[in-house]
XYZ file of C-alpha atoms in Angstrom:
770
model
C 116.185 153.693 124.874
C 114.800 150.253 125.714
C 112.035 148.668 123.695
C 108.682 148.452 125.420
C 106.290 146.671 123.067
C 105.976 143.315 124.843
C 102.677 143.317 126.762
C 103.012 142.227 130.412
C 101.347 138.899 131.136
C 102.021 136.244 133.769
C 102.261 133.267 131.423
C 102.616 134.592 127.888
C 104.843 136.811 125.791
C 102.403 138.997 123.882
C 102.768 141.370 120.938
C 99.866 143.362 119.525
C 100.024 145.455 116.366
C 102.333 144.824 113.434
C 105.515 146.911 113.381
C 108.118 146.017 110.768
C 110.853 147.469 112.982
C 110.185 144.776 115.586
C 110.116 141.730 113.279
C 113.668 140.496 113.909
C 113.487 141.202 117.636
C 110.254 139.244 117.886
C 111.768 136.402 115.882
C 114.233 136.040 118.776
C 111.828 136.604 121.657
C 109.156 134.218 120.394
C 111.603 131.393 119.544
C 110.616 127.815 120.336
C 112.618 124.652 121.019
C 112.752 121.343 122.885
C 116.385 120.929 123.953
C 117.305 119.035 120.796
C 116.245 121.493 118.103
C 114.644 124.895 117.849
C 113.799 127.803 115.616
C 113.328 131.524 115.532
C 109.756 132.766 115.242
C 109.932 133.358 111.493
C 106.659 133.685 109.617
C 105.491 130.559 107.846
C 104.290 132.590 104.845
C 106.525 134.677 102.583
C 107.937 137.883 104.045
C 109.941 140.259 101.849
C 110.909 142.596 104.685
C 113.944 142.393 106.949
C 114.068 139.002 108.633
C 116.582 136.634 110.226
C 115.758 133.068 109.177
C 116.862 130.471 111.689
C 116.243 126.795 112.457
C 118.857 124.904 114.468
C 119.690 121.321 115.415
C 121.736 120.611 118.544
C 125.163 119.167 117.800
C 125.134 119.891 114.047
C 127.876 122.391 113.260
C 130.319 123.598 110.645
C 133.999 124.607 111.133
C 133.922 128.048 109.511
C 137.502 128.936 108.598
C 138.992 131.571 110.904
C 139.122 135.043 109.427
C 141.735 137.345 110.940
C 143.976 140.078 109.608
C 147.146 138.775 111.240
C 147.538 135.079 111.908
C 149.293 134.156 115.161
C 150.661 130.790 116.248
C 148.098 128.989 118.345
C 145.079 130.491 116.621
C 142.226 128.021 116.142
C 141.815 127.101 112.503
C 138.060 127.540 112.574
C 135.126 129.048 114.424
C 132.436 126.418 114.984
C 128.962 127.500 113.912
C 125.662 125.912 114.774
C 124.163 125.696 111.334
C 121.021 127.284 110.082
C 119.274 124.059 109.165
C 116.966 123.333 106.207
C 113.707 125.190 106.551
C 110.629 123.006 107.100
C 108.104 125.617 108.298
C 107.562 127.419 104.981
C 104.024 127.683 103.592
C 103.512 130.042 100.654
C 99.958 131.401 100.664
C 98.195 132.733 97.568
C 94.796 134.379 97.501
C 93.494 134.298 93.931
C 97.127 134.213 92.722
C 98.253 137.120 94.982
C 101.007 136.076 97.389
C 100.402 136.836 101.060
C 103.276 139.022 102.267
C 102.880 141.126 105.420
C 105.478 143.523 104.039
C 103.280 144.266 101.016
C 99.742 144.392 102.391
C 97.714 146.156 105.054
C 97.879 144.303 108.367
C 95.222 144.679 111.051
C 94.502 143.053 114.427
C 97.981 141.497 114.529
C 98.616 139.478 117.673
C 101.412 137.091 118.509
C 101.577 134.910 121.623
C 104.252 132.653 123.056
C 102.420 130.597 125.645
C 105.116 129.572 128.104
C 102.831 127.514 130.326
C 101.913 125.145 127.484
C 104.843 125.553 125.075
C 103.318 126.895 121.843
C 103.523 129.928 119.550
C 100.534 131.500 117.807
C 99.728 134.427 115.513
C 96.485 135.968 114.332
C 95.901 138.878 111.991
C 93.753 140.277 109.232
C 95.451 141.108 105.926
C 94.023 143.254 103.143
C 95.867 142.446 99.934
C 96.743 144.924 97.188
C 93.969 143.347 95.079
C 91.377 144.043 97.778
C 90.799 140.591 99.248
C 90.728 140.445 103.040
C 91.686 137.318 104.943
C 91.810 136.403 108.602
C 94.732 134.176 109.563
C 95.360 132.070 112.641
C 98.518 130.014 113.153
C 99.827 127.849 115.958
C 103.009 125.823 116.099
C 105.281 124.046 118.558
C 108.362 121.852 118.767
C 107.362 118.647 120.512
C 108.950 117.688 123.837
C 107.666 114.105 123.780
C 108.593 113.488 120.122
C 111.816 115.473 120.033
C 112.432 115.203 116.281
C 109.017 116.629 115.366
C 107.392 120.038 114.966
C 103.777 120.841 114.122
C 101.965 123.770 112.500
C 98.302 124.661 112.166
C 97.698 127.426 109.607
C 94.099 128.560 109.034
C 92.902 131.151 106.489
C 89.400 132.641 106.449
C 87.999 134.345 103.355
C 86.537 137.518 104.888
C 85.185 139.506 101.922
C 85.498 137.300 98.860
C 84.848 133.946 97.297
C 87.735 132.430 95.425
C 90.836 130.285 95.533
C 93.219 129.866 98.471
C 96.444 128.105 97.523
C 98.705 126.505 100.123
C 102.257 125.716 98.996
C 104.137 123.947 101.811
C 107.817 123.494 101.048
C 111.191 122.300 102.267
C 114.217 124.470 101.516
C 117.767 123.214 101.983
C 119.357 126.183 100.189
C 119.962 127.874 103.525
C 122.900 130.044 104.586
C 124.212 131.376 107.883
C 124.098 135.137 108.263
C 127.377 135.050 110.213
C 129.416 133.072 107.668
C 133.033 134.275 107.525
C 133.373 133.704 103.777
C 129.738 133.687 102.611
C 129.967 129.958 102.047
C 127.180 127.423 101.722
C 127.517 124.922 104.516
C 125.102 122.308 103.151
C 125.101 119.989 100.163
C 121.799 118.504 98.980
C 122.164 114.750 98.415
C 118.630 113.668 97.571
C 115.113 115.036 97.227
C 112.296 112.547 97.598
C 108.650 113.298 96.929
C 105.570 111.401 98.004
C 101.848 111.782 98.466
C 101.440 114.766 100.789
C 104.934 114.186 102.122
C 108.480 114.948 101.024
C 112.041 114.721 102.271
C 115.390 116.341 101.520
C 118.599 114.604 102.542
C 121.428 117.077 103.157
C 125.014 116.805 104.275
C 127.195 119.394 105.996
C 130.428 120.175 104.231
C 133.646 119.324 106.133
C 131.928 117.837 109.213
C 129.824 115.393 107.210
C 126.688 115.414 109.346
C 123.686 114.127 107.416
C 120.172 115.421 108.028
C 116.884 114.273 106.537
C 114.279 117.048 106.650
C 110.754 115.793 106.063
C 107.248 117.213 105.935
C 103.749 115.789 105.735
C 100.544 117.785 105.335
C 96.792 117.401 105.704
C 93.861 119.771 105.214
C 90.508 120.892 106.551
C 87.764 122.972 104.970
C 85.411 124.444 107.572
C 86.732 121.894 110.099
C 86.115 118.926 107.779
C 89.042 116.789 106.611
C 89.537 117.013 102.847
C 91.855 115.549 100.249
C 93.302 117.829 97.584
C 95.372 117.044 94.479
C 98.971 118.187 94.771
C 101.177 119.910 92.224
C 104.915 119.377 92.612
C 107.754 121.832 92.072
C 111.257 120.472 92.633
C 114.359 122.649 92.374
C 118.027 122.075 93.111
C 117.710 122.488 96.891
C 113.975 122.598 97.545
C 110.661 120.895 97.001
C 107.235 122.513 97.101
C 103.685 121.224 96.756
C 100.667 123.337 95.815
C 97.122 122.671 96.979
C 94.132 124.755 95.894
C 90.983 125.173 97.986
C 87.906 126.866 96.543
C 86.274 128.926 99.265
C 83.092 130.913 99.609
C 83.034 134.100 101.647
C 83.322 133.181 105.320
C 84.918 129.778 104.685
C 88.020 128.669 106.562
C 90.733 126.563 104.923
C 93.353 124.964 107.182
C 96.654 123.225 106.537
C 98.370 121.053 109.137
C 102.062 120.709 108.472
C 104.342 118.338 110.367
C 108.107 118.582 110.090
C 110.995 116.425 111.257
C 114.773 116.384 111.377
C 116.443 112.963 111.490
C 120.218 113.251 111.888
C 123.261 111.028 111.617
C 124.003 111.900 115.236
C 121.119 109.656 116.238
C 120.461 107.297 113.319
C 122.319 105.338 110.659
C 122.823 107.455 107.545
C 121.149 104.950 105.257
C 117.985 105.053 107.393
C 117.558 108.818 107.732
C 114.939 109.327 105.037
C 112.895 106.405 106.351
C 113.107 107.712 109.921
C 112.115 111.234 108.919
C 109.161 109.979 106.875
C 108.097 107.744 109.760
C 108.279 110.681 112.185
C 105.985 112.927 110.156
C 103.617 110.055 109.424
C 103.377 109.357 113.157
C 102.720 113.041 113.834
C 100.017 113.227 111.178
C 98.354 110.083 112.486
C 98.351 111.349 116.062
C 97.055 114.703 114.872
C 97.681 118.258 115.957
C 95.304 118.177 118.957
C 96.838 115.019 120.429
C 100.394 116.285 119.974
C 99.428 119.603 121.527
C 97.846 117.866 124.523
C 101.098 115.941 125.046
C 103.007 119.207 124.758
C 100.898 120.820 127.467
C 101.418 117.818 129.746
C 105.186 117.886 129.220
C 105.429 121.572 130.061
C 103.216 121.102 133.101
C 105.749 118.581 134.386
C 108.654 120.940 133.701
C 106.958 123.854 135.467
C 106.075 121.742 138.512
C 109.721 121.803 139.632
C 111.056 124.995 138.054
C 108.369 127.681 138.345
C 108.896 130.842 140.379
C 105.743 132.723 141.366
C 105.833 136.472 141.987
C 102.804 138.366 143.260
C 102.415 142.113 142.848
C 104.768 142.729 139.888
C 103.516 141.304 136.623
C 106.550 142.397 134.581
C 108.871 140.693 137.076
C 106.703 137.571 136.904
C 106.742 137.548 133.120
C 110.500 138.116 133.125
C 111.453 135.193 135.346
C 109.129 132.779 133.569
C 110.509 133.840 130.196
C 114.016 133.108 131.451
C 113.065 129.716 132.892
C 111.128 128.832 129.742
C 114.046 129.614 127.433
C 116.484 127.634 129.597
C 114.253 124.564 129.366
C 113.765 125.044 125.624
C 117.543 125.090 125.203
C 118.634 122.167 127.383
C 116.682 119.346 129.009
C 119.585 116.997 129.675
C 118.350 114.210 127.427
C 121.594 114.072 125.421
C 124.980 114.281 127.158
C 126.627 115.291 123.856
C 124.826 118.617 123.937
C 125.395 121.703 126.033
C 124.048 125.228 126.434
C 125.001 127.850 123.870
C 124.795 131.550 124.819
C 122.062 132.074 122.223
C 120.505 128.629 122.464
C 118.252 128.057 119.449
C 117.415 131.754 119.058
C 120.261 133.002 116.842
C 123.708 132.442 115.367
C 125.875 134.884 117.345
C 128.704 133.241 119.312
C 128.382 130.270 116.969
C 125.892 128.535 119.220
C 128.791 126.818 120.943
C 129.562 126.202 124.612
C 131.245 128.861 126.772
C 132.286 128.995 130.444
C 128.796 130.330 131.154
C 127.541 126.755 131.598
C 129.724 126.004 134.615
C 129.541 129.498 136.110
C 125.819 130.154 135.740
C 123.754 127.259 134.413
C 124.671 124.276 136.572
C 122.934 125.653 139.722
C 119.644 125.993 137.836
C 119.712 122.434 136.528
C 120.849 121.004 139.882
C 117.983 122.618 141.775
C 115.118 122.275 139.265
C 115.811 118.782 137.913
C 117.390 115.530 138.967
C 121.078 115.866 139.798
C 121.934 113.556 136.896
C 121.055 116.375 134.467
C 123.711 118.681 135.920
C 126.140 115.770 136.019
C 125.788 115.385 132.256
C 127.062 118.944 131.844
C 130.139 118.025 133.870
C 130.622 114.822 131.885
C 130.549 116.888 128.708
C 133.776 118.548 129.910
C 135.312 115.346 131.259
C 134.816 113.669 127.907
C 136.692 116.550 126.269
C 139.696 116.547 128.636
C 142.016 115.147 125.959
C 141.113 118.064 123.703
C 141.761 120.512 126.548
C 145.242 119.032 126.924
C 145.763 119.409 123.168
C 144.634 123.041 123.363
C 147.198 123.767 126.064
C 149.931 121.942 124.165
C 149.339 124.148 121.111
C 150.108 127.166 123.304
C 153.333 125.653 124.650
C 152.177 123.960 127.837
C 153.248 120.423 128.660
C 152.977 117.425 130.956
C 149.205 117.083 130.608
C 148.353 120.676 131.433
C 144.782 121.357 130.275
C 143.279 124.572 128.954
C 139.579 124.268 128.324
C 138.350 126.212 125.315
C 136.560 129.536 125.466
C 134.303 128.329 122.670
C 133.804 124.763 121.552
C 131.643 122.174 119.887
C 133.851 119.120 120.341
C 136.489 120.179 122.880
C 138.730 122.029 120.426
C 139.193 125.749 120.920
C 137.470 127.606 118.118
C 137.352 131.233 119.235
C 139.269 133.513 116.881
C 139.926 136.710 118.845
C 143.413 136.732 120.352
C 142.452 138.562 123.535
C 139.925 135.794 124.215
C 141.642 132.680 122.852
C 145.017 133.326 124.453
C 144.176 135.543 127.411
C 140.739 134.857 128.875
C 142.078 131.866 130.726
C 139.888 132.356 133.778
C 137.505 130.020 131.947
C 139.663 127.151 133.193
C 138.725 127.983 136.760
C 135.022 127.855 135.942
C 135.417 124.191 134.952
C 136.628 123.377 138.465
C 134.112 125.661 140.155
C 131.368 123.755 138.339
C 132.647 120.509 139.868
C 132.895 122.093 143.327
C 129.403 123.548 143.061
C 127.931 120.239 141.937
C 129.600 118.190 144.672
C 128.794 120.752 147.362
C 125.113 120.835 146.374
C 124.455 117.174 145.589
C 126.920 115.545 148.029
C 127.990 113.307 145.137
C 131.692 113.349 146.001
C 132.132 110.085 144.093
C 132.109 112.134 140.888
C 135.586 113.416 141.794
C 137.467 110.101 142.048
C 135.618 108.669 139.062
C 135.933 111.657 136.737
C 136.558 115.099 138.180
C 140.009 114.525 139.663
C 141.587 114.072 136.239
C 140.168 117.432 135.169
C 141.440 119.073 138.357
C 144.950 117.740 137.769
C 145.051 119.027 134.191
C 143.830 122.470 135.224
C 146.185 122.668 138.235
C 149.100 121.851 135.942
C 148.041 124.665 133.644
C 147.939 127.238 136.455
C 151.286 126.068 137.796
C 152.896 126.545 134.389
C 151.029 129.753 133.514
C 152.209 131.597 136.629
C 155.764 132.859 136.889
C 157.844 134.034 139.812
C 158.455 137.788 140.034
C 161.690 138.673 141.763
C 160.481 142.255 142.158
C 157.378 141.154 144.041
C 158.857 137.955 145.513
C 155.580 136.269 144.591
C 154.001 134.431 141.713
C 152.213 136.503 139.099
C 150.041 135.796 136.056
C 150.710 138.165 133.187
C 148.965 139.070 129.934
C 145.373 138.068 130.621
C 141.813 139.218 130.062
C 139.440 138.863 132.982
C 135.650 138.627 132.822
C 135.721 142.370 132.126
C 136.512 142.162 128.432
C 136.900 145.950 128.309
C 140.490 145.352 129.497
C 142.885 143.160 127.532
C 146.444 141.969 128.088
C 146.537 143.084 131.728
C 148.764 141.765 134.481
C 147.494 140.083 137.630
C 143.785 140.187 137.135
C 142.545 139.563 140.670
C 139.810 137.126 139.668
C 142.180 135.058 137.507
C 144.902 134.917 140.170
C 142.390 133.999 142.871
C 140.922 131.209 140.742
C 144.386 129.840 139.994
C 145.232 129.649 143.694
C 141.868 128.139 144.598
C 141.954 125.534 141.794
C 145.318 124.256 142.995
C 144.234 124.153 146.616
C 140.968 122.391 145.774
C 142.855 119.842 143.675
C 145.266 119.122 146.561
C 142.390 118.850 149.040
C 140.516 116.478 146.735
C 143.607 114.356 146.092
C 144.021 113.839 149.826
C 140.370 112.899 150.331
C 140.449 110.475 147.397
C 143.679 108.949 148.738
C 142.051 108.345 152.109
C 138.627 107.172 150.950
C 138.977 105.900 147.359
C 142.419 104.313 147.263
C 141.854 102.276 144.081
C 140.689 105.349 142.161
C 143.585 107.316 143.621
C 146.134 104.833 142.322
C 144.406 104.636 138.936
C 144.249 108.400 138.440
C 147.835 109.035 139.579
C 149.120 106.349 137.239
C 147.059 107.673 134.326
C 148.137 111.278 134.960
C 151.721 110.347 135.900
C 151.357 112.595 138.943
C 153.913 112.638 141.778
C 153.923 114.158 145.234
C 156.897 116.290 144.206
C 154.816 117.880 141.467
C 151.940 118.729 143.802
C 154.402 120.417 146.154
C 155.453 122.630 143.248
C 151.797 123.513 142.689
C 151.476 124.577 146.302
C 154.488 126.861 146.026
C 152.517 128.834 143.431
C 149.244 128.775 145.357
C 150.803 129.744 148.673
C 152.715 132.654 147.165
C 150.219 134.085 144.684
C 150.227 137.859 144.271
C 147.015 139.887 144.492
C 146.977 143.598 143.622
C 145.570 145.588 146.552
C 145.061 149.237 147.418
C 145.655 150.001 151.075
C 144.224 153.473 150.554
C 140.911 152.246 149.170
C 141.042 148.903 151.003
C 140.029 146.955 147.916
C 141.607 144.332 145.711
C 142.369 145.850 142.343
C 140.998 144.458 139.134
C 144.556 144.431 137.788
C 147.908 146.074 138.475
C 147.254 149.318 136.613
C 143.613 149.886 137.465
C 144.166 152.955 139.644
C 146.113 154.613 136.820
C 142.787 155.059 135.039
C 140.543 158.083 135.325
C 137.771 156.865 137.623
C 134.592 158.555 136.417
C 131.343 156.883 137.557
C 128.970 155.539 134.922
C 126.319 157.914 136.260
C 128.280 160.782 134.716
C 128.198 159.271 131.222
C 125.562 160.905 128.987
C 122.918 158.550 127.621
C 124.040 159.446 124.113
C 127.295 157.570 124.812
C 125.623 154.326 125.830
C 126.164 151.497 125.210
C 129.850 152.328 124.928
C 130.564 149.161 122.925
C 128.418 150.647 120.151
C 129.451 154.292 120.574
C 133.179 154.302 121.410
C 136.314 153.086 119.668
C 137.875 149.965 121.134
C 140.976 151.979 122.010
C 138.915 154.377 124.106
C 137.125 151.532 125.865
C 140.379 149.769 126.764
C 141.797 152.939 128.320
C 138.648 153.671 130.280
C 137.754 152.527 133.778
C 134.454 151.050 132.652
C 133.664 147.453 133.465
C 131.605 145.310 131.103
C 130.585 142.776 133.753
C 131.475 141.630 137.251
C 135.190 140.897 137.541
C 136.493 141.322 141.090
C 132.853 141.018 142.123
C 132.576 137.762 140.129
C 135.206 136.370 142.476
C 133.280 137.552 145.502
C 130.110 136.034 144.116
C 131.828 132.654 143.705
C 133.687 132.762 147.010
C 131.385 134.879 149.145
C 132.163 132.871 152.297
C 135.830 133.897 152.070
C 135.063 137.597 152.488
C 133.464 139.538 155.323
C 130.307 141.517 154.757
C 132.334 144.717 155.174
C 134.738 143.598 152.450
C 131.836 142.777 150.142
C 130.345 146.215 150.770
C 133.623 148.056 150.084
C 134.240 146.217 146.839
C 130.645 146.570 145.685
C 130.689 150.295 146.384
C 133.979 150.708 144.528
C 133.291 148.625 141.397
C 129.545 148.710 140.758
C 129.466 152.497 140.028
C 132.076 151.852 137.293
C 130.140 148.959 135.711
C 128.167 149.562 132.502
C 126.508 146.098 132.577
C 126.963 145.651 128.832
C 127.347 141.921 129.244
C 124.220 139.876 129.797
C 126.088 138.073 132.592
C 126.543 141.228 134.669
C 123.207 142.251 136.257
C 122.487 138.897 137.909
C 125.779 138.806 139.836
C 125.297 142.369 141.036
C 121.712 141.617 142.052
C 122.784 138.631 144.157
C 125.637 140.502 145.828
C 123.463 143.560 146.473
C 120.911 141.363 148.240
C 123.622 139.724 150.323
C 124.707 143.131 151.679
C 121.119 144.304 152.206
C 121.006 146.719 149.262
C 117.539 145.693 148.183
C 116.778 148.686 145.903
C 119.944 147.948 143.911
C 119.235 144.207 144.001
C 115.757 144.801 142.600
C 117.030 147.235 139.947
C 119.534 144.686 138.708
C 116.982 141.869 138.916
C 114.613 143.778 136.635
C 117.467 144.354 134.221
C 118.558 140.722 134.094
C 115.035 139.290 133.939
C 113.905 141.638 131.169
C 117.258 142.035 129.435
C 115.871 140.597 126.202
C 112.186 141.397 126.608
C 113.027 145.116 126.886
C 116.225 144.883 124.785
C 118.511 146.630 127.270
C 121.622 145.977 125.175
C 119.996 146.863 121.814
C 120.849 143.522 120.215
C 118.004 141.106 120.855
C 117.413 140.844 117.104
C 120.551 138.666 117.051
C 119.081 136.220 119.554
C 118.335 135.904 123.258
C 120.953 135.695 126.033
C 120.205 132.167 127.201
C 123.000 131.399 129.658
C 122.521 134.639 131.566
C 118.921 133.560 132.153
C 120.195 131.022 134.674
C 121.650 134.021 136.512
C 118.158 135.529 136.610
C 116.944 132.401 138.392
C 119.855 132.712 140.839
C 118.958 136.352 141.451
C 115.747 135.203 143.128
C 116.802 131.898 144.682
C 120.306 132.890 145.832
C 119.744 136.638 145.896
C 116.346 137.400 147.413
C 115.968 133.881 148.843
C 119.533 133.878 150.169
C 119.873 130.157 149.482
C 123.319 128.746 150.193
C 124.809 125.381 151.103
C 126.884 125.613 154.276
C 130.280 124.020 154.805
C 128.492 121.287 156.755
C 126.193 120.516 153.855
C 123.083 122.163 155.252
C 120.683 124.220 153.193
C 120.570 127.808 154.408
C 118.155 130.651 153.598
C 118.168 134.372 154.374
C 114.969 135.447 152.616
C 114.289 139.087 151.739
C 111.700 140.623 149.452
C 111.701 143.745 147.284
C 109.177 146.344 148.415
C 107.658 146.221 144.924
C 106.460 142.641 145.434
C 103.725 141.157 147.622
C 105.307 137.701 147.646
C 107.417 135.187 145.774
C 107.676 131.393 145.872
C 110.045 128.822 144.425
C 110.755 125.104 144.607
C 114.152 123.429 144.730
C 115.363 119.852 144.648
C 118.081 119.477 147.285
C 119.582 115.999 147.459
C 116.221 114.430 146.682
C 114.277 116.682 149.049
C 111.688 118.895 147.357
C 111.609 122.155 149.331
C 108.998 124.859 148.748
C 109.838 128.389 149.822
C 107.277 131.177 150.121
C 108.166 134.724 151.197
C 105.736 137.594 151.697
C 106.324 141.024 153.195
C 105.536 139.692 156.689
C 106.106 135.954 156.749
C 108.102 133.119 155.297
C 106.836 129.581 154.792
C 108.823 126.415 154.140
C 107.480 122.983 153.294
C 109.070 119.631 152.536
C 107.316 117.482 149.946
C 109.708 114.580 150.416
C 109.384 111.554 152.654
C 112.211 112.381 155.055
C 112.561 115.128 157.629
C 115.193 117.702 156.778
C 116.822 120.427 158.862
C 117.553 123.776 157.232
C 118.933 127.082 158.433
C 116.782 130.200 158.234
C 118.644 133.368 159.236
C 121.199 131.008 160.843
C 118.554 129.345 163.043
C 117.932 125.622 162.649
C 114.435 124.724 161.460
C 113.211 121.141 161.182
C 110.984 120.488 158.199
C 108.878 117.363 158.729
C 107.666 115.541 155.649
C 104.554 117.014 153.987
C 104.250 119.786 156.575
C 104.279 123.563 156.327
C 106.381 125.706 158.651
C 105.469 129.387 159.105
C 108.220 131.750 160.202
C 107.507 135.325 161.247
C 110.091 137.800 159.992
């Protein structure tokens, strides 16, 4: 049963009424961030109920020692964890010496709003304490885009039915732990606590990795909208510092605290300057003031939305869903720091360690290419190029040689740090996603120069891996790839996963094709790369022997490629025949039962057809969709978007819409019953693709032209989106009867609409009847 408590709204995520059962889910859904740091929507005041505290800083991690029952050669020594950072948002509230705790008082008129248009989070509620006092509370906070080391809070308390004392106790707490720690370790060491007048700072250091972070706060106050100064009382403990400020209020008075917080890290500043930088940041914030910072925040988000918004008319839940996905993607990564990447949970939780997966190349790059400058997507590719040496080390640990590269399934710094054998050793299809990301980028941006300068070295390392990973089968007289896990992680240690074999063949062929083009057009780079990689023509011929003779399991009877050699040995019972009491199977069934079943966690063969759609006929796409989709349980967040796009491409609009709703509201409606652990950030890029590539039918042709085949679900009146294609800003509008295209750029551009050429003059609107 999905959750259904989020109120539909075009621009906001809204919650009304306080339900303790929804606290952790809402902490995920209402998370805020700015691409450099972020936090779950924890309450500022004390809360004794079930909660998942979380504040995170991009790039700050800890190598949590691997915990397995049976150690195997090649296992990573650690699982990298994005650390739960020192808490700066805390404000203990006392009303006449009674602590405000929503778990211990009567809560009325509770409302929470995440305003996605302007980038802020607010709460309002009335609380009746055990001692009878009633207060009205209003809070608003945000993580600044323009000042990306700063956050700001406004916390106002109104004395509804009493006169008395309201005490604000803002604090910093560095005694923080990760909920997913393998050995229940503390990951932080407090080095210094420094107090000041209305400001404070804690300097902390991560164990093992040695990152240093200065966490600072500065506060100011208002009484009935008038600035006031209040004496402070100080309480310093081993890992925390707290100040207390008392405001005497008459009935109806409002007391307000403004709290500004900052993280200054050794990633960006000299260690001996961190405390000074953090203090300077909060002083700057306090001087600017909450209203000025908020105005800047609104302006920043207006700029972001101007190139990334998708408008849907006639379906408010669909509109809310896509904007939530776009909002979270921009909160997670803005491309300002090439050392950072996109974790599956972003800044909303700890699951998956917050590290980088293959999701970035497979799903996220198209979003950042089309909604921002191409340089942002290029930084994601450079992240992998800069870690090529580590990928070669990873492969070497598993017995590969001669510069073969295996990119990690999970990483912070290029080292593999995933500690499940069926993933670490077997889910090698991730290597192909690295190359597909390069192909997708070059195809979309026309920046082929990236390949001779950087990408070719990655291609060579990956091609060497596939050449060595395949082996020749005398029985089949072809090359096979044994003992793998495909995207469908409900099968492990299978032979000849179709998607993996296809990627291996394609990666080699694309590397050979690129080598030839670089040789012809970039001779100096060609000589440099071949010398650096010690690559010979004889070796590339050996690669081609594998690519040209790759085996693909196929059923002549069903006329489909098989997910792996033994797939038809399974009992093929459609998902529709599974009782609801058995779903999701990953929470109801034993792992043994799942592995023996026919059920597919996410697109596998269909993932291949999504990537390489042009290589298959529409009839082939239909046959494979009709065979595999009924067996798919969609228990991966990455599944619905691919099925939505493919369904649209074969004119199955009801199915495309069904899967779009699922992917766009996966977290908002908690389809997978796990949103309390954090949101599914990388799959949100797939939601964007579901509209742009699915309903909009946007593709780039082999000749480099932009092509559209727009369709619209019957549930919608219209939709509109904007894309940046090679510097051309194209607006697309589709209603039930018409389609409009406009070009905001200075140059005329020709596009294809339903395979017909359409010239888009600059600053003009073209109406197409459909």
